[in-house]
C-alpha positions as MATLAB code, in Angstrom:
seq = 'MPSRDNTNHKAILYRAEVLARFFIAIFGGYYVTVLASSLLALTLPTPRLDALLYALTTGIVFYAIVFIWVFGCRSFKKVFLGMIGLLCILYGTLTHFGGSL';
ca = [
     -22.698  -18.808  -14.148;
     -19.190  -18.816  -15.605;
     -18.430  -21.394  -18.192;
     -15.986  -24.173  -17.477;
     -13.658  -23.005  -20.256;
     -13.418  -19.541  -18.699;
     -12.434  -20.869  -15.272;
      -9.953  -23.270  -16.854;
      -8.438  -20.376  -18.817;
      -8.123  -18.281  -15.641;
      -6.465  -21.172  -13.829;
      -3.932  -21.578  -16.627;
      -3.191  -17.827  -16.621;
      -2.747  -17.862  -12.840;
      -0.344  -20.788  -12.999;
       1.618  -19.120  -15.808;
       1.922  -15.947  -13.738;
       3.164  -17.868  -10.706;
       5.701  -19.679  -12.890;
       6.859  -16.376  -14.395;
       7.200  -14.849  -10.928;
       9.213  -17.865   -9.851;
      11.653  -17.422  -12.740;
      11.877  -13.674  -12.097;
      12.576  -14.353   -8.427;
      15.242  -16.967   -9.174;
      17.130  -15.267  -11.999;
      16.383  -11.645  -11.093;
      17.261  -12.338   -7.477;
      20.552  -13.865   -8.562;
      21.510  -10.863  -10.686;
      20.391   -8.355   -8.044;
      22.474  -10.229   -5.492;
      25.540  -10.276   -7.744;
      25.272   -6.595   -8.626;
      24.447   -5.405   -5.109;
      27.214   -7.501   -3.535;
      29.742   -6.267   -6.091;
      28.700   -2.678   -5.520;
      28.876   -3.104   -1.772;
      32.333   -4.674   -1.985;
      33.565   -1.742   -4.078;
      32.157    1.005   -1.891;
      32.789   -0.203    1.657;
      35.587    1.765    3.345;
      37.217   -1.298    4.856;
      40.163   -3.440    3.740;
      39.449   -5.263    0.513;
      39.117   -8.745    1.994;
      36.774   -7.560    4.752;
      34.604   -5.708    2.251;
      34.389   -8.795    0.063;
      33.442  -11.092    2.929;
      30.841   -8.643    4.221;
      29.341   -8.201    0.744;
      29.126  -11.946    0.157;
      27.517  -12.485    3.535;
      24.869   -9.823    2.946;
      24.145  -11.290   -0.487;
      21.921  -13.862    1.201;
      19.807  -11.046    2.611;
      19.556   -9.345   -0.809;
      18.364  -12.573   -2.396;
      15.746  -13.192    0.283;
      14.402   -9.631    0.050;
      14.042   -9.853   -3.739;
      12.322  -13.234   -3.522;
       9.823  -11.956   -0.947;
       9.217   -8.765   -2.942;
       8.489  -10.646   -6.182;
       5.787  -12.757   -4.577;
       4.513  -10.007   -2.271;
       3.763   -7.479   -4.989;
       0.212   -7.625   -6.347;
       0.873   -6.463   -9.887;
       2.953   -8.585  -12.243;
       3.687   -5.487  -14.310;
       5.206   -3.745  -11.263;
       7.327   -6.800  -10.543;
       8.624   -7.058  -14.102;
       9.299   -3.356  -14.612;
      10.624   -2.941  -11.071;
      13.103   -5.767  -11.562;
      14.333   -4.341  -14.860;
      14.630   -0.861  -13.324;
      16.470   -2.153  -10.260;
      18.913   -4.141  -12.382;
      19.590   -1.127  -14.614;
      20.190    1.151  -11.621;
      22.510   -1.340   -9.938;
      24.438   -2.022  -13.141;
      24.770    1.680  -13.931;
      25.977    2.455  -10.419;
      28.426   -0.430  -10.508;
      29.939    0.687  -13.814;
      30.067    4.274  -12.523;
      32.277    3.152   -9.651;
      34.539    1.253  -12.026;
      33.295   -2.252  -11.359;
      32.628   -4.955  -13.890;
      30.979   -8.342  -13.904;
];
């Protein structure tokens, strides 16, 4: 029979992980949306204003996908490392195309 302290410790760890995922989803989703929308606005072969409006409109979709992915992934390590990797790839691609934040 598990001790009460052990179950309490597991509950605290679970709540901390959910809170960490929430912060990763909020802040990571924001930065992914900013970088992906900026990259999309730079690379679309349409007039500048149309590309900007399209990129800003699709930013909502980027944010929703990241939020769902953060809470849908089983491993917290995959979420954390995946978010860092995605942000690095997006930032590197954006700076390659001459964009800045």
